[in-house]
Coordinates of C-alpha atoms in Angstrom, one line a residue:
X1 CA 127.1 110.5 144.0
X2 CA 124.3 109.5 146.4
X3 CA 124.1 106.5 148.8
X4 CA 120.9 105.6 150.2
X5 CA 121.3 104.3 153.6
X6 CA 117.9 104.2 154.6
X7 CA 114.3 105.3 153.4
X8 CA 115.1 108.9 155.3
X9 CA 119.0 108.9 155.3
X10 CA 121.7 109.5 152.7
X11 CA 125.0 110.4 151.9
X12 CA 126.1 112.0 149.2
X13 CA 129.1 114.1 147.8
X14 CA 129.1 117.7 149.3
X15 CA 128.7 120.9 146.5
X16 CA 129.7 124.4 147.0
X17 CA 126.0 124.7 147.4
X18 CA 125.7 123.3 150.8
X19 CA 128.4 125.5 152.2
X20 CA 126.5 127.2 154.3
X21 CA 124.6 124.5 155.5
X22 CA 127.2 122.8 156.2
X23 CA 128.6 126.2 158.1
X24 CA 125.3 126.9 159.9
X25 CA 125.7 123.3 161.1
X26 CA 129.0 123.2 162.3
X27 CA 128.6 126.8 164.0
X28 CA 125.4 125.1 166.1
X29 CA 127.5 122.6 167.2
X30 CA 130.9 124.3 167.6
X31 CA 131.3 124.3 171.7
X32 CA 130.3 120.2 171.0
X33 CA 132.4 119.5 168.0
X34 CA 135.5 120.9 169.0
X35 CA 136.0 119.0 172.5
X36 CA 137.3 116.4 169.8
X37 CA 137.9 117.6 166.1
X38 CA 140.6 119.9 165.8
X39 CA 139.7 121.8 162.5
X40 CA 136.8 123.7 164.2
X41 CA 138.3 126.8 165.2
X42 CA 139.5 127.0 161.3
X43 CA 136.0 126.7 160.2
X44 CA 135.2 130.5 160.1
X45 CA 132.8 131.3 157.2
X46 CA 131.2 129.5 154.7
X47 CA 133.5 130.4 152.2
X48 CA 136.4 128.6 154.2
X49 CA 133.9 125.1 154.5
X50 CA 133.3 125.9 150.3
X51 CA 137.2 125.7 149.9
X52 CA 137.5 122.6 152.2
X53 CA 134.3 120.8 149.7
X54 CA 136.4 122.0 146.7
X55 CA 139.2 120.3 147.9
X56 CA 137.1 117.1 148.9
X57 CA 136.2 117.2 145.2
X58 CA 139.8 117.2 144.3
X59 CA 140.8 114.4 146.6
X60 CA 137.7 112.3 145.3
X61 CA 138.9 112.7 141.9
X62 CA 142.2 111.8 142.4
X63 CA 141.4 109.0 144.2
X64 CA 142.8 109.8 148.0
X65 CA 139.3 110.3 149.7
X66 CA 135.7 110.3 149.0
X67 CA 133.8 112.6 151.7
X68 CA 129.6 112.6 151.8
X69 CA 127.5 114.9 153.5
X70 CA 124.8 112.9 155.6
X71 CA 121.1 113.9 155.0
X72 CA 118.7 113.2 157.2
X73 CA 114.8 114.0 155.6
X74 CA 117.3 116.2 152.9
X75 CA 118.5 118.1 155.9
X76 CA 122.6 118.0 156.2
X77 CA 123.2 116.9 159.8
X78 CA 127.0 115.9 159.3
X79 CA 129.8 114.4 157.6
X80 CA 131.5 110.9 157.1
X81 CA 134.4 109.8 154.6
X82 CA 136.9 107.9 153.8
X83 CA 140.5 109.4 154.3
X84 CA 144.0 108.8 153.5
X85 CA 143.0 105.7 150.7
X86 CA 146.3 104.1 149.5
X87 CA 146.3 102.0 146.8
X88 CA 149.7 99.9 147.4
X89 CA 148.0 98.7 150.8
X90 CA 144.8 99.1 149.8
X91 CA 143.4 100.6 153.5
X92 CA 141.8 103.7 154.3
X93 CA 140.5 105.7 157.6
X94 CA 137.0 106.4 157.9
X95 CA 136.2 109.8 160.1
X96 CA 132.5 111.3 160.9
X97 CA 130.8 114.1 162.8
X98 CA 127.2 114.1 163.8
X99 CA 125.5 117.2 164.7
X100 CA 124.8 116.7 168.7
X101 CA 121.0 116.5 168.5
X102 CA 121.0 113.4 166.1
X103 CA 122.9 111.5 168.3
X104 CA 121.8 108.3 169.7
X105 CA 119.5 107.4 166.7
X106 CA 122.2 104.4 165.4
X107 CA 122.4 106.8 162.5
X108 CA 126.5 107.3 162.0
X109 CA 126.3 103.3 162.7
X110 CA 124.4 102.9 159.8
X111 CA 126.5 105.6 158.0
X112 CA 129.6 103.9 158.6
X113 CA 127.9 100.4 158.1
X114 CA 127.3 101.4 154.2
X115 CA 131.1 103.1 154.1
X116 CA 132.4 99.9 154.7
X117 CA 130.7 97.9 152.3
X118 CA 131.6 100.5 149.9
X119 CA 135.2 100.5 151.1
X120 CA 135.4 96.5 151.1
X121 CA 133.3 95.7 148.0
X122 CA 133.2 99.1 145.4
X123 CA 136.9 100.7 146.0
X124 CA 138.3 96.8 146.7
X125 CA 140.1 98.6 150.2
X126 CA 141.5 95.4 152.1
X127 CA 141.8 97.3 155.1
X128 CA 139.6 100.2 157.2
X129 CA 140.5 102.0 160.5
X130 CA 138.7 104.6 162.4
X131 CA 141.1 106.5 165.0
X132 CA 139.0 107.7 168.2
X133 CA 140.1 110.2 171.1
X134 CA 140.6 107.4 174.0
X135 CA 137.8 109.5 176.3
X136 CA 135.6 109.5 173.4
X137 CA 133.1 106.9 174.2
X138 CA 129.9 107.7 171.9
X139 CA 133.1 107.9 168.7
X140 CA 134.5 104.6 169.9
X141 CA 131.2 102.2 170.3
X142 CA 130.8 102.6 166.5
X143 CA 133.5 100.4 165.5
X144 CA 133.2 98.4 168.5
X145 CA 129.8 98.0 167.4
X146 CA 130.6 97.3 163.6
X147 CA 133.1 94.2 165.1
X148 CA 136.7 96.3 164.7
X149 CA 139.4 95.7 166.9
X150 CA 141.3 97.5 169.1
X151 CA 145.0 97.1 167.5
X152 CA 146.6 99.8 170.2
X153 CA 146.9 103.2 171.1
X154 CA 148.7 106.2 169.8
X155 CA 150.7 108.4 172.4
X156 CA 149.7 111.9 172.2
X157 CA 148.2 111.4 168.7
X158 CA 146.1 114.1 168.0
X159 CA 146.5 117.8 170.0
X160 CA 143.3 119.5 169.9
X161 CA 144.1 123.3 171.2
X162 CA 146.7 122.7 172.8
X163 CA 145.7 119.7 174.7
X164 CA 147.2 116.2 173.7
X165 CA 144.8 113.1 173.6
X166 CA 145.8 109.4 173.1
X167 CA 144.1 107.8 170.0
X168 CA 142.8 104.6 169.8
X169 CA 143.3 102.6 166.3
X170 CA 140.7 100.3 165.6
X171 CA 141.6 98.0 162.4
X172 CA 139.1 95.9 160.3
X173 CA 140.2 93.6 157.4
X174 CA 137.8 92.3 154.8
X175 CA 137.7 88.8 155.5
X176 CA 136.8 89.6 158.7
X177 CA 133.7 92.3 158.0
X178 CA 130.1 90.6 158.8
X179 CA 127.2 93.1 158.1
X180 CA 124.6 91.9 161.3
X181 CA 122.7 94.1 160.3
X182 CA 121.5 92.5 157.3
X183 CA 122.0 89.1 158.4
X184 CA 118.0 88.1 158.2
X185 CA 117.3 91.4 157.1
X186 CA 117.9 91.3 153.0
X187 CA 117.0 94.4 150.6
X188 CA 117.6 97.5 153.3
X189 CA 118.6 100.3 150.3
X190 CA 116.8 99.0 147.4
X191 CA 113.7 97.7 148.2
X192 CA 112.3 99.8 146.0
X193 CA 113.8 98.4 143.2
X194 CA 113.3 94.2 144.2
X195 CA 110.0 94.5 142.1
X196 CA 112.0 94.8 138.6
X197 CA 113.6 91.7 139.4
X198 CA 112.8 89.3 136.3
X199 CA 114.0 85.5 137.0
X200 CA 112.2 82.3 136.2
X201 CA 111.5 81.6 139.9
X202 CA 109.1 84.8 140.3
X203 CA 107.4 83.8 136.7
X204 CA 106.9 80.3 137.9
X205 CA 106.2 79.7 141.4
X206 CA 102.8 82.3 141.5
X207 CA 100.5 79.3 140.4
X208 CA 102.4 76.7 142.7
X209 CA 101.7 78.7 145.7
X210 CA 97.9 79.6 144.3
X211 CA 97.4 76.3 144.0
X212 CA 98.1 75.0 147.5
X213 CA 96.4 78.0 149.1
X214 CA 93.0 77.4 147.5
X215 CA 93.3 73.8 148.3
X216 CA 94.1 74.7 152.1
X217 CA 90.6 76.3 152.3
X218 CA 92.0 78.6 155.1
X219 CA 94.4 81.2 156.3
X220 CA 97.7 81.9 154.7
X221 CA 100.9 82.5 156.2
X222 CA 103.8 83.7 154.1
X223 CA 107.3 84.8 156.1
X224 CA 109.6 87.1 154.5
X225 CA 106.6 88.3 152.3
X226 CA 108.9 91.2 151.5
X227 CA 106.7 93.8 149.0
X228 CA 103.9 91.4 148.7
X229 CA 104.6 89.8 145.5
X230 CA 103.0 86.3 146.7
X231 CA 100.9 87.6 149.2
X232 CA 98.9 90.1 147.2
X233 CA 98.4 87.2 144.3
X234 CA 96.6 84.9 147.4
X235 CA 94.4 88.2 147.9
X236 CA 93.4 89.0 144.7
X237 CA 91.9 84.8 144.9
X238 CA 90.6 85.1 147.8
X239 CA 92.9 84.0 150.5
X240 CA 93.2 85.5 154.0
X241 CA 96.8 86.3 154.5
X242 CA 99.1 87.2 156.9
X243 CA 102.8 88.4 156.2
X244 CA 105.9 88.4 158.0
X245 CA 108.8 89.9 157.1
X246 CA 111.9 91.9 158.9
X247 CA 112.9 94.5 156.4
X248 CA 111.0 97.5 156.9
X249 CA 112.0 98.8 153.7
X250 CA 110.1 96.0 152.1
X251 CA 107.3 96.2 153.8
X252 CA 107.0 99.9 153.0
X253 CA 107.0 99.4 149.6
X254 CA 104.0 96.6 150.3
X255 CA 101.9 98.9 152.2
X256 CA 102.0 101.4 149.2
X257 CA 101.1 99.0 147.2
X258 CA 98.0 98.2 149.6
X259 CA 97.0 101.9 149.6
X260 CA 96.3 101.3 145.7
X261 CA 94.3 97.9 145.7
X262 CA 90.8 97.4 146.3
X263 CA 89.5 97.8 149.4
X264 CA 88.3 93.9 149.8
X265 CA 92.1 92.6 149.2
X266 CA 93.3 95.5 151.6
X267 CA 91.1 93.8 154.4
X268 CA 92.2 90.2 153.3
X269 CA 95.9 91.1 154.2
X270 CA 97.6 91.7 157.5
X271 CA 101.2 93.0 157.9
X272 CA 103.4 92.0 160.5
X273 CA 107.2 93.3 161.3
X274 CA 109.4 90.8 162.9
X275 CA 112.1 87.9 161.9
X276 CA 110.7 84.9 160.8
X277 CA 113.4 82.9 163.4
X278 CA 111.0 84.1 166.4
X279 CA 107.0 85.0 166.1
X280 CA 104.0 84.7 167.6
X281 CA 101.3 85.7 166.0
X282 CA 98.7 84.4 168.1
X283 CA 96.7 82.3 165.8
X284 CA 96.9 79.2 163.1
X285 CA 97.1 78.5 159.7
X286 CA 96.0 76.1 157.0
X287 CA 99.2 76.8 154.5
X288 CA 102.6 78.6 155.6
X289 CA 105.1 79.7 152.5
X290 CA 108.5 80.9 152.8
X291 CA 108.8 81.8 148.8
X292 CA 112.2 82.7 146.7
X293 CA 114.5 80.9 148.8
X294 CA 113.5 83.0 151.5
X295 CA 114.3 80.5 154.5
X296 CA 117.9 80.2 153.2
X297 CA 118.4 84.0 154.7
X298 CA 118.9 82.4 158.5
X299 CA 122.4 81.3 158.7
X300 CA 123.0 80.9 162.3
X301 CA 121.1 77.0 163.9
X302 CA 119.8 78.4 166.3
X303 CA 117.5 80.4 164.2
X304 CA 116.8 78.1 162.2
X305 CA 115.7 75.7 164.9
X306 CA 113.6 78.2 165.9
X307 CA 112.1 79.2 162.9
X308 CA 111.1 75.8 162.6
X309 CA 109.6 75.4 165.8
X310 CA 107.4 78.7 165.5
X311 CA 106.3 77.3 162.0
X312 CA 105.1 73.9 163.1
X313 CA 103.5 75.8 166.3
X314 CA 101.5 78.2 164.2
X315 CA 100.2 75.4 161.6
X316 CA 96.9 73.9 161.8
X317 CA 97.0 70.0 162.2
X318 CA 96.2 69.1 159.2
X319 CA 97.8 72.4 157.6
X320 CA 100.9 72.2 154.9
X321 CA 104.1 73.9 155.5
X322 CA 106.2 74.4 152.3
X323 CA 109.8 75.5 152.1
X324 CA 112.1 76.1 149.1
X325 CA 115.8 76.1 148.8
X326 CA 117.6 76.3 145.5
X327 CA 119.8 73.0 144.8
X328 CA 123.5 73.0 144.2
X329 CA 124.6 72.1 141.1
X330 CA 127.5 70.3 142.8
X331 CA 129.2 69.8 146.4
X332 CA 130.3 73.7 145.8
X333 CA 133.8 75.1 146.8
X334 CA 135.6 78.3 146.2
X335 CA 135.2 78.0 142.3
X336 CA 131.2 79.7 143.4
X337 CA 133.1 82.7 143.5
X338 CA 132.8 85.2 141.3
X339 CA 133.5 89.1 140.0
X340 CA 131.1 91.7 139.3
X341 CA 129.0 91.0 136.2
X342 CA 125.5 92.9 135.2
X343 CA 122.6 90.8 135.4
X344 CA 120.4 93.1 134.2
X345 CA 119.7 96.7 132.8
X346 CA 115.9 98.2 132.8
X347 CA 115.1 102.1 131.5
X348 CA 111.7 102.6 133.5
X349 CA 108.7 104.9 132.7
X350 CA 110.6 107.9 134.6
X351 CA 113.6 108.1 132.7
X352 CA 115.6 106.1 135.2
X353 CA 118.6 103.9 134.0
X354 CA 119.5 101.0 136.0
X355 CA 122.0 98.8 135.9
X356 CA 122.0 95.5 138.3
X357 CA 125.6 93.6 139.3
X358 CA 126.0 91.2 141.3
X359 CA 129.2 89.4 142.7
X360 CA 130.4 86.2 144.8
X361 CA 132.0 87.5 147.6
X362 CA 133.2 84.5 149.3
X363 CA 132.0 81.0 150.6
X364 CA 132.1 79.5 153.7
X365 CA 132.3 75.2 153.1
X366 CA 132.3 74.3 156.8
X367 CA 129.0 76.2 157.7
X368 CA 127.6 75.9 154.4
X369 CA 127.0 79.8 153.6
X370 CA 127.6 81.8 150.2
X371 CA 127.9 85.6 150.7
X372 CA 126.9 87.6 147.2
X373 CA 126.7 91.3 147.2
X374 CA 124.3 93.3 144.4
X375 CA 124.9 96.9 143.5
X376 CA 122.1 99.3 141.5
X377 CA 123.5 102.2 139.5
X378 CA 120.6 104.4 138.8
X379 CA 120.8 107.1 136.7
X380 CA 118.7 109.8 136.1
X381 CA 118.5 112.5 133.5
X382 CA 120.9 115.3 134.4
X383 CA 121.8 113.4 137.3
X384 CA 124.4 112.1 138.8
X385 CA 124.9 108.2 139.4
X386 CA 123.3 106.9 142.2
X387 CA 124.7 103.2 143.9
X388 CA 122.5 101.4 146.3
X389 CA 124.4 98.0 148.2
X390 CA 122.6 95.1 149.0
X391 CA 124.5 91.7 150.9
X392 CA 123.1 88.7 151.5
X393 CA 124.3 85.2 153.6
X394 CA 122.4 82.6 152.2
X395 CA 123.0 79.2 153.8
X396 CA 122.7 76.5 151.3
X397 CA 121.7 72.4 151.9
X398 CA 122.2 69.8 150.3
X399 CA 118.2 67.2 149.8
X400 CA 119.2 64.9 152.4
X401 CA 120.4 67.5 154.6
X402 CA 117.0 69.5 154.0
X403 CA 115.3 66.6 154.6
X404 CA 116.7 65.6 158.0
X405 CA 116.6 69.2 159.1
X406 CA 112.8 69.0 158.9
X407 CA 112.2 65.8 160.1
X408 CA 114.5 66.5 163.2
X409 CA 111.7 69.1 163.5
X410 CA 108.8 67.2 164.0
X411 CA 107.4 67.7 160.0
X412 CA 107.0 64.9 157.9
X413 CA 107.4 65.5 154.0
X414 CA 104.8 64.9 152.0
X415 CA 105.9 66.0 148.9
X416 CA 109.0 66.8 146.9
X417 CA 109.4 68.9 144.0
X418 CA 112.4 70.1 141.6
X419 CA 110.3 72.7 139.9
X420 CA 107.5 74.4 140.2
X421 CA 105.3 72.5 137.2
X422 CA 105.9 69.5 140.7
X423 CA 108.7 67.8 138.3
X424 CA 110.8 65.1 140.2
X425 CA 113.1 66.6 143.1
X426 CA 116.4 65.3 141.1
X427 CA 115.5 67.1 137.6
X428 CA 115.1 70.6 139.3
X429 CA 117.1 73.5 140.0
X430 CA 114.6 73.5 143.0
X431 CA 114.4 71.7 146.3
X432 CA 111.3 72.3 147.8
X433 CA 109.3 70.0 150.0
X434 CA 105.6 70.1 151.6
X435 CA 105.4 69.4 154.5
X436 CA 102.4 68.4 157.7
X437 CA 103.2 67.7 161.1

């Protein structure tokens, strides 16, 4: 099984075949490594490290472990894996190595990052711990990074050759585990795939959006334009438009998509990476868009406040601002939440099978925020499974709510829609408002 972590990192389950890659590796970095891991010395030949990944295999399929190999541009550069998994507890020990020169890149943070949501949300573990050799400073900001605490110390917990070293135990729990890192940032491993999405909203809301931008007669701005399903539409009429979006995986799947159109839409768009909670861009606009929900991705106020403030500071006086939000169906409480279930399966041109699920993680009432996770499991031909993990915090309002929020802001709100045909606000699944200073 593969995990993609990012468009040029992996992990994936280790084969006899990368024994002596994963040899060479180790015996590169041997005088580094063993300062802290106390298997090293054992780690003789290649066919000792093809004996430890047979054993890997075994503890994978019995459940105890899962151990990856992490790829960097398909070149091994270390390990990471979950250790020790028991099932009556539910709690498992995460342990990695990085060869040295790799170090410093945030890629085992982003490593581990994915083994917890794995942990958490795939193998239902209530409980992860990392254990770190107390001088060990580059091992121990990861999970003081990742928001794990320091539960205490072990005594003499590990000798490495001879020499005793306290361990620190850092502990994280599952209702406690908040991926920052995708916070604002939705679609980091599967951006590839956000174009086979097929819901009513991305049928529907093309022509809305059309039809405000021709009748701005002027710049566009859409944030969180993500792989340029809106923005290339205004092109293809027309429009000049500028994107904004955080995800670089998103926008690289946009900018291949520009490398195939037409050179005149090409020179009608401009790409811009940053969060949508704090831009300048330097210039105004007749019509800014935040499609699919998009603004609902900023949880915290304080960037929402200032999301707002950039918006009404990069609109042309008499330019329109519209934002969309879906509408609860009721005051919602924990009955939102909800196990896996497939939302869709698709068998694309390359043989690929994919299977979407999503699930309802968990809802915060007080600050208004839903948490669901999606998983891909893509399958190719002779292959094995591939998962990809997407989270997303998505803050939810209620009308009146949205409505005070932007008038707080300085907007006043010129129209309100429940659809996208511009049906009344209360017979929508829809709240979406346009909006002018």
């Amino acid at each position: 099984m593969m995990i993609q972590v990012r468009k040029d990192l992996c992990i994936r389950n280790l084969t006899e075949k990368d024994a002596i890659d994963v040899f060479e590796t180790i015996d590169q970095n041997r005088t580094y490594l063993r300062k802290w891991l106390p298997w090293v010395d054992g780690t003789a030949s290649h066919t000792t490290v093809a004996e430890v990944i047979s054993f890997w295999e075994a503890e994978r399929q019995n459940g105890s472990g899962e151990i990856y190999g992490i790829f960097l541009n398909d070149r091994y550069i270390g390990n990471i894996g979950l250790h020790d998994m028991k099932k009556p507890n539910r709690s498992g020990m995460i342990g990695y190595w990085l060869s040295q020169r790799y170090q410093g890149n945030g890629i085992m943070t982003d490593c581990v990052r994915v083994l917890i949501n794995r942990g958490f949300y795939t193998l239902n573990l209530n409980r992860i711990y990392i254990h770190c050799a107390t001088p060990n400073r580059k091992s121990r900001c990861i999970p003081e990074r990742l928001g794990f605490t320091q539960e205490g110390v072990l005594q003499d917990g590990e000798n490495l050759y001879g020499e005793y070293f306290d361990l620190v135990v850092y502990g994280l729990v599952k209702r406690n585990w908040f991926d920052s890192s995708g916070r604002n940032n939705c679609y980091l491993n599967a951006a590839h795939l956000y174009d086979l999405e097929q819901n009513d909203v991305s049928n529907a809301d093309i022509p809305f959006y059309l039809d405000y931008a021709v009748r701005a007669k002027g710049k566009v701005l859409e944030l969180a334009c993500g792989t340029g399903r809106v923005s290339l539409k205004l092109a293809e009429t027309g429009c000049q438009v500028t994107g904004l979006d955080l995800s670089e995986s998103m926008l690289n799947v946009f900018y291949d998509k520009l490398a195939q159109a037409a050179s005149d839409i090409r020179d009608r768009i401009s790409l811009h990476s940053g969060s949508m909670s704090n831009f300048t861009l330097n210039e105004a606009f007749s019509l800014i868009i935040a499609p699919c929900r998009a603004f609902q991705a900023l949880t915290e106020q304080g960037d929402i406040q200032n999301c707002l403030s950039c918006i009404r500071e990069h609109l042309n006086d008499d330019g329109r601002f519209i934002i969309n939000v879906f509408r609860p169906y009721k005051v919602l409480d924990e009955s939102w939440c909800y196990p896996d279930t497939v939302r869709w399966t698709r068998d694309t041109k390359t043989g690929s099978h994919i299977v979407k699920k999503d699930r309802g993680e968990k809802i915060d009432t007080l600050r208004q925020i839903i948490y669901p996770s999606f998983t891909y499991e893509i399958t190719e031909p002779g292959s094995d499974a591939v998962v990809l993990q997407e989270k997303l915090y998505l803050k939810y309002y209620y009308k009146d709510q949205l409505k005070s929020l932007l008038t707080d802001a300085g907007f006043r709100i010129i129209e309100e829609f429940g659809w996208y045909d511009k049906s009344g606000i209360d017979s929508g699944r829809e709240l979406i408002f346009v909006c002018g200073k």
